[in-house]
Amino acid sequence: MGNKPAKSKCEMPKTGKSVSTTDNTVILFSHPPPHLPPRPPSRPPRPPSRPPSCPPNPPKRPTQFMTVEEFFKNWHIWKNQFLLYKTEATQVHNEQQWGNTLLNLMGPIGQNIYSTFTFESSNEIRNVDVLLEKFDEYSVFSNKKKLPLENVYEYINDLQVIVRDKNIHVNENADEMIRKKICKEIDKYQFTNAAKRMIPTFIFSSDFNKLTMKEIAFIWELYIDNTCKRCGNNHGTQKCSALGKQCQKCNELNHYQRMCPKYLINNCKFCGGSHEHRKCPAFNEICTKCQKQNHFSWKCQQNQILNCHFCGMKHGASRSLCPGNNITCSNCSKKGHIASKCKQASRLHRS
């Protein structure tokens, strides 16, 4: 048998450990020792930097009015632009500061209109919501006010014509707009006293909005009535034209035939006032209690239900006038009464 070659003492073992040679030199392996921690993974590449974002565009300011005609023509469009500007503005202002901003943006035309406004308190002078409401009113009625000797019925009729001619949008209540304007012109204390002559329980804050336009005109006329009882005209301090005239009905002097006390209707059963024959202000008026024509609500002869068994409210003695007619009860699912007046629920409660 052939002899195998002798193994060299410096040959690396297969175990992968370091070995000492005969001359005491140590051979190190190229791989790291097993007790050293592994190298951390390399960091992911940094994403490319984004370009700096541009600042947002500032909100668009509405341009000021150049003429009064432009105000009346474009007010509602301008108002919507201002409200959009107010919504998008980054600066926070209170209502007084926004009132100042509104007047500055409107320019001299708006500021001249503003000088015609009257306010009930100092807090309203620069309140933006109050100012917008007053400019709304001015854009419809301008600076129109009732003249001292002007007939109340004719004045309110003129307001209704103006609203109709301005083509007020459907969702805006025309009567409500007129009521707000009248409220600013009347003396609330005197109006309340006059109303109590017809409605003893009248309270202005809760009952004024329940009146129709004709009923408001009638009560307004009660406390400002300057109609001469001799001639039927408003002539102020001027000499009455009926002085020395003889009435053809009673042959008495100093009044016209149409104003003859013997033929003048007093405490009319339809309106409650005094007037000439066939000139009742309640003619063609629809009563808010019974929905019938030719009388005011305070002269309604229809019986009243004080505590309705179906709705619990006060209304005319007619089932058709009950507010509960179109209500579906949440207890019995039947139509015609409210849940608190449900008889089925009351029976279950007793049992």
mmCIF file of C-alpha atoms in Angstrom:
data_model
loop_
_atom_site.group_PDB
_atom_site.id
_atom_site.type_symbol
_atom_site.label_atom_id
_atom_site.label_comp_id
_atom_site.label_asym_id
_atom_site.label_seq_id
_atom_site.Cartn_x
_atom_site.Cartn_y
_atom_site.Cartn_z
ATOM 1 C CA MET A 1 0.000 0.000 0.000
ATOM 2 C CA GLY A 2 1.169 3.538 -0.815
ATOM 3 C CA ASN A 3 1.897 5.966 1.989
ATOM 4 C CA LYS A 4 -0.563 8.882 2.359
ATOM 5 C CA PRO A 5 0.962 12.396 2.271
ATOM 6 C CA ALA A 6 1.517 13.921 5.651
ATOM 7 C CA LYS A 7 -0.932 16.615 6.669
ATOM 8 C CA SER A 8 0.593 20.067 7.026
ATOM 9 C CA LYS A 9 0.391 21.536 10.471
ATOM 10 C CA CYS A 10 -0.693 24.884 9.163
ATOM 11 C CA GLU A 11 -3.650 23.533 7.182
ATOM 12 C CA MET A 12 -6.958 25.050 8.301
ATOM 13 C CA PRO A 13 -9.310 22.730 9.955
ATOM 14 C CA LYS A 14 -12.733 22.224 8.599
ATOM 15 C CA THR A 15 -14.303 23.405 11.815
ATOM 16 C CA GLY A 16 -13.834 27.036 10.957
ATOM 17 C CA LYS A 17 -11.868 27.902 14.175
ATOM 18 C CA SER A 18 -8.516 29.665 14.500
ATOM 19 C CA VAL A 19 -5.416 27.413 14.656
ATOM 20 C CA SER A 20 -1.943 27.844 16.151
ATOM 21 C CA THR A 21 1.086 26.727 14.145
ATOM 22 C CA THR A 22 4.335 25.296 15.374
ATOM 23 C CA ASP A 23 5.933 28.703 15.467
ATOM 24 C CA ASN A 24 3.062 29.996 17.703
ATOM 25 C CA THR A 25 1.546 32.272 15.009
ATOM 26 C CA VAL A 26 -2.210 32.612 14.921
ATOM 27 C CA ILE A 27 -4.111 32.424 11.691
ATOM 28 C CA LEU A 28 -7.279 34.573 11.659
ATOM 29 C CA PHE A 29 -10.179 33.809 9.418
ATOM 30 C CA SER A 30 -11.598 36.397 7.102
ATOM 31 C CA HIS A 31 -15.199 36.167 8.422
ATOM 32 C CA PRO A 32 -16.135 38.073 11.671
ATOM 33 C CA PRO A 33 -16.076 36.210 14.954
ATOM 34 C CA PRO A 34 -19.380 34.667 15.852
ATOM 35 C CA HIS A 35 -19.759 36.697 19.074
ATOM 36 C CA LEU A 36 -19.813 40.115 17.319
ATOM 37 C CA PRO A 37 -23.251 41.645 16.628
ATOM 38 C CA PRO A 38 -24.386 41.705 13.017
ATOM 39 C CA ARG A 39 -24.062 44.904 11.047
ATOM 40 C CA PRO A 40 -27.244 46.953 10.975
ATOM 41 C CA PRO A 41 -29.014 47.114 7.646
ATOM 42 C CA SER A 42 -28.294 50.138 5.541
ATOM 43 C CA ARG A 43 -30.779 53.054 5.793
ATOM 44 C CA PRO A 44 -33.412 53.312 3.070
ATOM 45 C CA PRO A 45 -32.742 56.039 0.552
ATOM 46 C CA ARG A 46 -34.253 59.415 1.495
ATOM 47 C CA PRO A 47 -37.161 60.325 -0.740
ATOM 48 C CA PRO A 48 -36.616 63.306 -2.980
ATOM 49 C CA SER A 49 -37.603 66.547 -1.303
ATOM 50 C CA ARG A 50 -40.855 68.077 -2.498
ATOM 51 C CA PRO A 51 -40.892 71.569 -3.841
ATOM 52 C CA PRO A 52 -42.207 74.105 -1.306
ATOM 53 C CA SER A 53 -46.014 74.455 -1.574
ATOM 54 C CA CYS A 54 -47.374 77.793 -2.717
ATOM 55 C CA PRO A 55 -49.393 79.752 -0.123
ATOM 56 C CA PRO A 56 -53.207 79.606 -0.655
ATOM 57 C CA ASN A 57 -54.760 82.418 -2.600
ATOM 58 C CA PRO A 58 -56.302 85.072 -0.342
ATOM 59 C CA PRO A 59 -60.132 85.311 -0.449
ATOM 60 C CA LYS A 60 -61.499 87.611 -3.110
ATOM 61 C CA ARG A 61 -62.734 90.923 -1.735
ATOM 62 C CA PRO A 62 -65.978 92.288 -3.243
ATOM 63 C CA THR A 63 -65.505 95.590 -5.037
ATOM 64 C CA GLN A 64 -67.135 98.725 -3.691
ATOM 65 C CA PHE A 65 -70.272 100.253 -5.182
ATOM 66 C CA MET A 66 -69.741 103.150 -7.572
ATOM 67 C CA THR A 67 -73.350 104.433 -7.790
ATOM 68 C CA VAL A 68 -76.605 104.124 -5.853
ATOM 69 C CA GLU A 69 -78.197 102.488 -8.893
ATOM 70 C CA GLU A 70 -75.523 99.794 -8.785
ATOM 71 C CA PHE A 71 -76.364 99.137 -5.129
ATOM 72 C CA PHE A 72 -80.065 98.573 -5.851
ATOM 73 C CA LYS A 73 -79.266 96.397 -8.859
ATOM 74 C CA ASN A 74 -76.493 94.216 -7.434
ATOM 75 C CA TRP A 75 -76.920 94.260 -3.651
ATOM 76 C CA HIS A 76 -77.918 90.609 -3.237
ATOM 77 C CA ILE A 77 -75.069 89.415 -5.486
ATOM 78 C CA TRP A 78 -72.606 91.647 -3.628
ATOM 79 C CA LYS A 79 -73.916 90.388 -0.271
ATOM 80 C CA ASN A 80 -73.288 86.756 -1.262
ATOM 81 C CA GLN A 81 -69.726 87.662 -2.323
ATOM 82 C CA PHE A 82 -69.158 89.351 1.025
ATOM 83 C CA LEU A 83 -70.456 86.325 2.968
ATOM 84 C CA LEU A 84 -68.115 84.080 0.947
ATOM 85 C CA TYR A 85 -65.212 86.422 1.681
ATOM 86 C CA LYS A 86 -66.149 86.382 5.375
ATOM 87 C CA THR A 87 -66.241 82.567 5.401
ATOM 88 C CA GLU A 88 -62.861 82.130 3.685
ATOM 89 C CA ALA A 89 -61.036 84.836 5.637
ATOM 90 C CA THR A 90 -58.260 83.403 7.843
ATOM 91 C CA GLN A 91 -58.349 86.233 10.351
ATOM 92 C CA VAL A 92 -60.859 85.871 13.157
ATOM 93 C CA HIS A 93 -63.011 88.961 13.762
ATOM 94 C CA ASN A 94 -65.970 89.596 16.009
ATOM 95 C CA GLU A 95 -69.284 90.901 14.679
ATOM 96 C CA GLN A 96 -68.346 94.527 15.375
ATOM 97 C CA GLN A 97 -65.085 94.254 13.418
ATOM 98 C CA TRP A 98 -66.874 92.594 10.525
ATOM 99 C CA GLY A 99 -69.354 95.484 10.565
ATOM 100 C CA ASN A 100 -66.468 97.910 10.052
ATOM 101 C CA THR A 101 -65.082 95.701 7.268
ATOM 102 C CA LEU A 102 -68.491 95.624 5.579
ATOM 103 C CA LEU A 103 -68.744 99.424 5.511
ATOM 104 C CA ASN A 104 -65.149 99.806 4.269
ATOM 105 C CA LEU A 105 -65.720 97.342 1.425
ATOM 106 C CA MET A 106 -68.982 99.029 0.368
ATOM 107 C CA GLY A 107 -67.259 102.376 0.000
ATOM 108 C CA PRO A 108 -68.809 105.870 0.175
ATOM 109 C CA ILE A 109 -72.125 104.753 -1.388
ATOM 110 C CA GLY A 110 -72.761 102.167 1.317
ATOM 111 C CA GLN A 111 -71.560 104.509 4.050
ATOM 112 C CA ASN A 112 -73.998 107.210 2.916
ATOM 113 C CA ILE A 113 -76.857 104.684 3.058
ATOM 114 C CA TYR A 114 -75.638 103.574 6.489
ATOM 115 C CA SER A 115 -75.945 107.155 7.765
ATOM 116 C CA THR A 116 -79.737 106.983 7.249
ATOM 117 C CA PHE A 117 -80.175 103.970 9.573
ATOM 118 C CA THR A 118 -81.513 104.169 13.116
ATOM 119 C CA PHE A 119 -80.613 101.680 15.843
ATOM 120 C CA GLU A 120 -82.306 100.598 19.057
ATOM 121 C CA SER A 121 -79.047 100.117 20.997
ATOM 122 C CA SER A 122 -75.356 100.942 20.702
ATOM 123 C CA ASN A 123 -74.516 97.245 20.257
ATOM 124 C CA GLU A 124 -76.327 97.221 16.910
ATOM 125 C CA ILE A 125 -74.450 100.156 15.370
ATOM 126 C CA ARG A 126 -71.615 98.052 13.875
ATOM 127 C CA ASN A 127 -73.031 94.548 14.254
ATOM 128 C CA VAL A 128 -72.597 92.906 10.848
ATOM 129 C CA ASP A 129 -75.795 90.827 11.062
ATOM 130 C CA VAL A 130 -77.897 93.878 11.942
ATOM 131 C CA LEU A 131 -76.277 95.904 9.159
ATOM 132 C CA LEU A 132 -76.897 93.209 6.534
ATOM 133 C CA GLU A 133 -80.564 93.057 7.546
ATOM 134 C CA LYS A 134 -80.905 96.840 7.300
ATOM 135 C CA PHE A 135 -79.225 96.913 3.878
ATOM 136 C CA ASP A 136 -81.623 94.139 2.786
ATOM 137 C CA GLU A 137 -84.560 96.301 3.809
ATOM 138 C CA TYR A 138 -83.087 99.410 2.166
ATOM 139 C CA SER A 139 -82.521 97.541 -1.110
ATOM 140 C CA VAL A 140 -86.286 96.825 -1.249
ATOM 141 C CA PHE A 141 -87.983 99.829 0.338
ATOM 142 C CA SER A 142 -85.220 102.439 0.000
ATOM 143 C CA ASN A 143 -85.834 105.100 2.655
ATOM 144 C CA LYS A 144 -89.623 105.010 2.352
ATOM 145 C CA LYS A 145 -91.527 105.881 5.531
ATOM 146 C CA LYS A 146 -95.116 106.710 6.306
ATOM 147 C CA LEU A 147 -95.880 110.407 6.044
ATOM 148 C CA PRO A 148 -97.713 112.098 8.955
ATOM 149 C CA LEU A 149 -101.034 112.503 7.111
ATOM 150 C CA GLU A 150 -100.727 109.432 4.902
ATOM 151 C CA ASN A 151 -103.490 106.836 5.112
ATOM 152 C CA VAL A 152 -102.209 103.687 6.847
ATOM 153 C CA TYR A 153 -104.069 101.297 4.526
ATOM 154 C CA GLU A 154 -102.671 103.027 1.449
ATOM 155 C CA TYR A 155 -99.158 103.012 2.919
ATOM 156 C CA ILE A 156 -99.190 99.277 3.655
ATOM 157 C CA ASN A 157 -100.675 98.601 0.229
ATOM 158 C CA ASP A 158 -97.772 100.570 -1.312
ATOM 159 C CA LEU A 159 -95.305 98.391 0.610
ATOM 160 C CA GLN A 160 -96.978 95.255 -0.744
ATOM 161 C CA VAL A 161 -96.789 96.631 -4.293
ATOM 162 C CA ILE A 162 -93.074 97.410 -3.867
ATOM 163 C CA VAL A 163 -92.350 93.878 -2.652
ATOM 164 C CA ARG A 164 -94.285 92.416 -5.574
ATOM 165 C CA ASP A 165 -92.537 94.645 -8.126
ATOM 166 C CA LYS A 166 -89.112 93.756 -6.687
ATOM 167 C CA ASN A 167 -89.845 90.080 -7.375
ATOM 168 C CA ILE A 168 -88.886 88.996 -3.875
ATOM 169 C CA HIS A 169 -87.700 85.370 -3.996
ATOM 170 C CA VAL A 170 -90.239 82.687 -3.123
ATOM 171 C CA ASN A 171 -88.371 81.554 -0.004
ATOM 172 C CA GLU A 172 -88.442 85.068 1.426
ATOM 173 C CA ASN A 173 -91.691 85.824 3.252
ATOM 174 C CA ALA A 174 -92.965 89.133 1.871
ATOM 175 C CA ASP A 175 -95.395 89.719 4.756
ATOM 176 C CA GLU A 176 -92.631 89.042 7.273
ATOM 177 C CA MET A 177 -90.426 91.631 5.573
ATOM 178 C CA ILE A 178 -93.242 94.199 5.718
ATOM 179 C CA ARG A 179 -93.932 93.382 9.390
ATOM 180 C CA LYS A 180 -90.294 94.026 10.298
ATOM 181 C CA LYS A 181 -90.422 97.400 8.559
ATOM 182 C CA ILE A 182 -93.686 98.365 10.280
ATOM 183 C CA CYS A 183 -92.226 97.357 13.670
ATOM 184 C CA LYS A 184 -89.480 99.950 13.190
ATOM 185 C CA GLU A 185 -91.981 102.710 12.436
ATOM 186 C CA ILE A 186 -94.769 102.222 14.941
ATOM 187 C CA ASP A 187 -94.800 103.164 18.606
ATOM 188 C CA LYS A 188 -95.037 99.728 20.248
ATOM 189 C CA TYR A 189 -96.444 101.125 23.501
ATOM 190 C CA GLN A 190 -99.247 103.052 21.789
ATOM 191 C CA PHE A 191 -99.904 100.169 19.383
ATOM 192 C CA THR A 192 -100.305 97.762 22.318
ATOM 193 C CA ASN A 193 -102.730 100.081 24.096
ATOM 194 C CA ALA A 194 -104.801 100.461 20.929
ATOM 195 C CA ALA A 195 -104.780 96.693 20.335
ATOM 196 C CA LYS A 196 -106.037 96.020 23.859
ATOM 197 C CA ARG A 197 -109.182 97.973 23.031
ATOM 198 C CA MET A 198 -109.992 95.129 20.621
ATOM 199 C CA ILE A 199 -108.003 92.255 22.163
ATOM 200 C CA PRO A 200 -107.759 92.711 25.950
ATOM 201 C CA THR A 201 -105.101 89.980 26.296
ATOM 202 C CA PHE A 202 -102.873 91.386 23.537
ATOM 203 C CA ILE A 203 -99.098 91.060 24.110
ATOM 204 C CA PHE A 204 -96.950 92.683 21.437
ATOM 205 C CA SER A 205 -94.049 90.200 21.481
ATOM 206 C CA SER A 206 -96.263 87.147 20.979
ATOM 207 C CA ASP A 207 -99.389 88.469 19.231
ATOM 208 C CA PHE A 208 -98.156 91.037 16.705
ATOM 209 C CA ASN A 209 -97.041 88.428 14.163
ATOM 210 C CA LYS A 210 -100.449 86.731 14.373
ATOM 211 C CA LEU A 211 -102.199 89.812 12.966
ATOM 212 C CA THR A 212 -102.965 90.131 9.281
ATOM 213 C CA MET A 213 -101.830 93.183 7.303
ATOM 214 C CA LYS A 214 -105.321 94.725 7.475
ATOM 215 C CA GLU A 215 -105.582 94.102 11.217
ATOM 216 C CA ILE A 216 -102.189 95.797 11.724
ATOM 217 C CA ALA A 217 -103.364 98.744 9.639
ATOM 218 C CA PHE A 218 -106.625 98.984 11.605
ATOM 219 C CA ILE A 219 -104.875 99.066 15.015
ATOM 220 C CA TRP A 220 -102.160 101.425 13.733
ATOM 221 C CA GLU A 221 -104.895 103.747 12.506
ATOM 222 C CA LEU A 222 -106.592 103.691 15.928
ATOM 223 C CA TYR A 223 -103.818 105.563 17.718
ATOM 224 C CA ILE A 224 -102.753 107.912 14.914
ATOM 225 C CA ASP A 225 -106.207 108.624 13.558
ATOM 226 C CA ASN A 226 -106.282 112.294 12.605
ATOM 227 C CA THR A 227 -109.420 111.987 10.524
ATOM 228 C CA CYS A 228 -111.755 114.899 11.051
ATOM 229 C CA LYS A 229 -115.137 113.791 12.381
ATOM 230 C CA ARG A 230 -116.851 116.566 10.394
ATOM 231 C CA CYS A 231 -115.399 116.192 6.902
ATOM 232 C CA GLY A 232 -113.651 112.815 7.002
ATOM 233 C CA ASN A 233 -110.300 114.194 5.794
ATOM 234 C CA ASN A 234 -106.871 114.676 7.366
ATOM 235 C CA HIS A 235 -106.361 118.419 7.189
ATOM 236 C CA GLY A 236 -104.277 118.932 10.317
ATOM 237 C CA THR A 237 -104.592 122.397 11.807
ATOM 238 C CA GLN A 238 -106.108 123.849 8.654
ATOM 239 C CA LYS A 239 -109.697 125.029 8.621
ATOM 240 C CA CYS A 240 -112.249 122.240 8.162
ATOM 241 C CA SER A 241 -114.073 122.490 4.852
ATOM 242 C CA ALA A 242 -117.329 121.266 6.477
ATOM 243 C CA LEU A 243 -117.688 124.269 8.767
ATOM 244 C CA GLY A 244 -120.944 126.065 7.911
ATOM 245 C CA LYS A 245 -122.114 123.213 5.658
ATOM 246 C CA GLN A 246 -125.550 121.700 6.210
ATOM 247 C CA CYS A 247 -126.034 117.950 6.302
ATOM 248 C CA GLN A 248 -128.704 116.716 3.871
ATOM 249 C CA LYS A 249 -129.679 113.853 6.169
ATOM 250 C CA CYS A 250 -130.218 115.529 9.540
ATOM 251 C CA ASN A 251 -130.219 119.204 8.444
ATOM 252 C CA GLU A 252 -127.576 119.965 11.074
ATOM 253 C CA LEU A 253 -124.606 122.242 10.356
ATOM 254 C CA ASN A 254 -120.856 121.729 10.327
ATOM 255 C CA HIS A 255 -120.548 118.226 8.932
ATOM 256 C CA TYR A 256 -120.896 116.498 5.614
ATOM 257 C CA GLN A 257 -123.615 113.997 4.866
ATOM 258 C CA ARG A 258 -121.196 111.057 4.789
ATOM 259 C CA MET A 259 -120.013 111.940 8.324
ATOM 260 C CA CYS A 260 -123.483 112.401 9.815
ATOM 261 C CA PRO A 261 -123.434 111.028 13.389
ATOM 262 C CA LYS A 262 -126.895 109.598 12.934
ATOM 263 C CA TYR A 263 -125.796 107.455 10.034
ATOM 264 C CA LEU A 264 -122.191 106.737 10.919
ATOM 265 C CA ILE A 265 -121.585 103.146 12.031
ATOM 266 C CA ASN A 266 -120.113 102.948 15.527
ATOM 267 C CA ASN A 267 -118.658 99.791 17.062
ATOM 268 C CA CYS A 268 -119.057 97.880 13.836
ATOM 269 C CA LYS A 269 -119.831 94.202 14.435
ATOM 270 C CA PHE A 270 -117.342 93.225 11.735
ATOM 271 C CA CYS A 271 -114.305 95.386 12.593
ATOM 272 C CA GLY A 272 -115.072 96.978 15.984
ATOM 273 C CA GLY A 273 -114.422 100.532 14.785
ATOM 274 C CA SER A 274 -116.395 103.497 13.481
ATOM 275 C CA HIS A 275 -116.689 104.202 9.776
ATOM 276 C CA GLU A 276 -118.966 105.260 6.984
ATOM 277 C CA HIS A 277 -121.546 102.937 5.493
ATOM 278 C CA ARG A 278 -120.074 100.294 3.158
ATOM 279 C CA LYS A 279 -116.525 101.273 4.061
ATOM 280 C CA CYS A 280 -115.755 98.622 6.646
ATOM 281 C CA PRO A 281 -111.998 97.873 6.667
ATOM 282 C CA ALA A 282 -112.763 94.202 7.348
ATOM 283 C CA PHE A 283 -114.537 93.776 4.003
ATOM 284 C CA ASN A 284 -113.033 90.801 2.099
ATOM 285 C CA GLU A 285 -110.712 90.098 5.050
ATOM 286 C CA ILE A 286 -110.283 86.416 5.945
ATOM 287 C CA CYS A 287 -110.603 85.671 9.667
ATOM 288 C CA THR A 288 -107.617 83.805 11.093
ATOM 289 C CA LYS A 289 -109.889 81.868 13.466
ATOM 290 C CA CYS A 290 -112.705 80.540 11.285
ATOM 291 C CA GLN A 291 -111.212 81.183 7.810
ATOM 292 C CA LYS A 292 -114.396 83.005 6.766
ATOM 293 C CA GLN A 293 -114.577 86.409 5.104
ATOM 294 C CA ASN A 294 -115.633 89.933 6.069
ATOM 295 C CA HIS A 295 -114.631 90.237 9.728
ATOM 296 C CA PHE A 296 -111.521 90.581 11.863
ATOM 297 C CA SER A 297 -110.448 87.819 14.235
ATOM 298 C CA TRP A 298 -111.506 89.733 17.379
ATOM 299 C CA LYS A 299 -115.063 89.953 16.017
ATOM 300 C CA CYS A 300 -115.320 86.281 15.138
ATOM 301 C CA GLN A 301 -118.651 84.829 16.296
ATOM 302 C CA GLN A 302 -117.565 81.229 15.993
ATOM 303 C CA ASN A 303 -117.241 79.348 19.260
ATOM 304 C CA GLN A 304 -113.733 78.629 20.469
ATOM 305 C CA ILE A 305 -112.390 75.353 21.814
ATOM 306 C CA LEU A 306 -110.115 76.216 24.716
ATOM 307 C CA ASN A 307 -108.484 72.798 25.214
ATOM 308 C CA CYS A 308 -108.992 70.579 22.202
ATOM 309 C CA HIS A 309 -109.228 66.817 22.911
ATOM 310 C CA PHE A 310 -107.133 66.088 19.824
ATOM 311 C CA CYS A 311 -104.359 68.727 19.895
ATOM 312 C CA GLY A 312 -104.603 70.344 23.340
ATOM 313 C CA MET A 313 -104.659 73.819 21.809
ATOM 314 C CA LYS A 314 -107.152 76.658 21.388
ATOM 315 C CA HIS A 315 -108.822 77.047 17.990
ATOM 316 C CA GLY A 316 -112.158 77.583 16.283
ATOM 317 C CA ALA A 317 -114.977 75.158 17.032
ATOM 318 C CA SER A 318 -114.461 73.214 13.843
ATOM 319 C CA ARG A 319 -112.669 69.897 13.440
ATOM 320 C CA SER A 320 -111.154 71.136 10.192
ATOM 321 C CA LEU A 321 -109.292 73.879 12.098
ATOM 322 C CA CYS A 322 -107.601 71.436 14.512
ATOM 323 C CA PRO A 323 -103.797 71.320 14.027
ATOM 324 C CA GLY A 324 -103.875 67.630 14.987
ATOM 325 C CA ASN A 325 -105.749 66.616 11.835
ATOM 326 C CA ASN A 326 -102.602 65.855 9.855
ATOM 327 C CA ILE A 327 -100.555 64.433 12.744
ATOM 328 C CA THR A 328 -99.976 60.675 13.156
ATOM 329 C CA CYS A 329 -99.902 59.532 16.765
ATOM 330 C CA SER A 330 -96.665 57.827 17.812
ATOM 331 C CA ASN A 331 -98.537 55.603 20.278
ATOM 332 C CA CYS A 332 -101.349 54.090 18.217
ATOM 333 C CA SER A 333 -100.151 55.079 14.700
ATOM 334 C CA LYS A 334 -103.551 56.602 13.959
ATOM 335 C CA LYS A 335 -103.979 59.976 12.314
ATOM 336 C CA GLY A 336 -105.865 62.925 13.805
ATOM 337 C CA HIS A 337 -104.388 63.548 17.261
ATOM 338 C CA ILE A 338 -101.100 64.086 19.053
ATOM 339 C CA ALA A 339 -99.459 61.475 21.279
ATOM 340 C CA SER A 340 -100.218 63.280 24.537
ATOM 341 C CA LYS A 341 -103.942 63.178 23.684
ATOM 342 C CA CYS A 342 -103.985 59.510 22.670
ATOM 343 C CA LYS A 343 -106.869 57.677 24.361
ATOM 344 C CA GLN A 344 -105.333 54.267 23.789
ATOM 345 C CA ALA A 345 -102.169 55.253 25.650
ATOM 346 C CA SER A 346 -104.205 56.678 28.530
ATOM 347 C CA ARG A 347 -106.129 53.376 28.876
ATOM 348 C CA LEU A 348 -102.907 51.361 28.998
ATOM 349 C CA HIS A 349 -101.545 53.733 31.604
ATOM 350 C CA ARG A 350 -104.604 53.250 33.822
ATOM 351 C CA SER A 351 -104.435 49.488 33.571
#
